[in-house]
Coordinates of C-alpha atoms in Angstrom, one line a residue:
X938 CA 0.0 0.0 0.0
X939 CA 1.3 3.5 -0.7
X940 CA 2.1 5.3 2.5
X941 CA 2.1 9.0 2.8
X942 CA 2.7 11.9 5.2
X943 CA 0.6 14.9 5.5
X944 CA 1.9 18.0 7.1
X945 CA -0.4 20.3 9.1
X946 CA -0.1 23.7 10.7
X947 CA -1.7 24.0 14.1
X948 CA -3.4 27.3 15.3
X949 CA -0.2 28.3 17.2
X950 CA 1.8 28.1 13.9
X951 CA 3.6 24.9 14.8
X952 CA 3.7 22.2 12.2
X953 CA 3.5 18.4 12.5
X954 CA 4.2 15.6 10.1
X955 CA 1.4 13.0 10.2
X956 CA 1.5 9.4 8.9
X957 CA -1.1 7.5 6.9
X958 CA -0.7 4.0 5.4
X959 CA -2.9 5.0 2.5
X960 CA -3.3 7.9 0.1
X961 CA -7.0 8.1 1.2
X962 CA -6.1 11.3 3.2
X963 CA -6.2 13.1 -0.1
X964 CA -9.9 12.4 -0.4
X965 CA -10.6 14.2 2.9
X966 CA -8.0 17.0 3.1
X967 CA -6.6 19.5 0.6
X968 CA -3.2 21.2 0.6
X969 CA -3.5 24.9 1.1
X970 CA -6.9 24.6 2.9
X971 CA -7.6 25.5 6.5
X972 CA -10.3 23.7 8.5
X973 CA -12.1 24.6 11.7
X974 CA -10.6 22.4 14.5
X975 CA -13.6 20.1 14.8
X976 CA -14.0 19.8 11.0
X977 CA -10.3 18.9 10.7
X978 CA -10.6 16.3 13.5
X979 CA -13.6 14.7 11.7
X980 CA -11.8 14.6 8.4
X981 CA -8.6 13.2 9.9
X982 CA -10.6 10.6 11.8
X983 CA -12.5 9.5 8.7
X984 CA -9.3 9.4 6.6
X985 CA -7.2 7.5 9.2
X986 CA -10.0 5.0 10.1
X987 CA -10.5 4.3 6.4
X988 CA -6.8 3.9 5.9
X989 CA -6.7 1.4 8.8
X990 CA -9.6 -0.5 7.4
X991 CA -7.8 -0.8 4.0
X992 CA -4.8 -2.3 5.8
X993 CA -7.2 -4.7 7.6
X994 CA -8.8 -5.8 4.4
X995 CA -5.4 -6.5 2.8
X996 CA -3.4 -7.9 5.8
X997 CA -6.1 -9.0 8.2
X998 CA -5.4 -6.5 11.0
X999 CA -6.1 -2.8 11.6
X1000 CA -3.2 -0.4 11.3
X1001 CA -2.0 0.6 14.7
X1002 CA 0.2 3.3 13.2
X1003 CA -2.8 5.0 11.6
X1004 CA -4.8 4.7 14.8
X1005 CA -1.9 5.9 16.9
X1006 CA -1.5 8.9 14.6
X1007 CA -5.1 9.8 15.1
X1008 CA -4.7 9.6 18.8
X1009 CA -1.7 12.0 18.6
X1010 CA -3.8 14.4 16.4
X1011 CA -6.6 14.3 18.9
X1012 CA -4.3 15.0 21.8
X1013 CA -2.6 17.9 20.0
X1014 CA -6.0 19.4 19.1
X1015 CA -7.0 19.5 22.8
X1016 CA -4.4 22.3 23.3
X1017 CA -6.5 24.5 21.1
X1018 CA -10.1 23.8 22.4
X1019 CA -10.2 27.1 24.2
X1020 CA -8.8 29.1 21.2
X1021 CA -11.7 30.9 19.4
X1022 CA -12.0 30.1 15.7
X1023 CA -9.0 27.6 15.9
X1024 CA -8.1 26.5 12.4
X1025 CA -5.7 23.8 11.2
X1026 CA -4.0 24.1 7.8
X1027 CA -2.8 21.4 5.5
X1028 CA 0.7 22.4 4.4
X1029 CA 1.7 19.6 2.1
X1030 CA 1.5 15.9 1.2
X1031 CA 4.5 13.7 1.0
X1032 CA 4.4 10.4 -0.8

């Protein structure tokens, strides 16, 4: 399966490189776009769960790396819960 990284910019300007075992992230996020925090979390959750399910269909087990990445994204997002109009930007995709 083609792996990829997607780089995001958090509301405080910090960036993070995120892992996906599938290119499905491109179906849910777009480079150059910014998303409201909850919208970003929903999109990332859908993309990474879908990617994990693709791994499961192919190899018989869910992708712990994808689910772990989602947990890290969710934990990072908690820092910005109190930030009004917090937005997350998608900086680039790396295949």
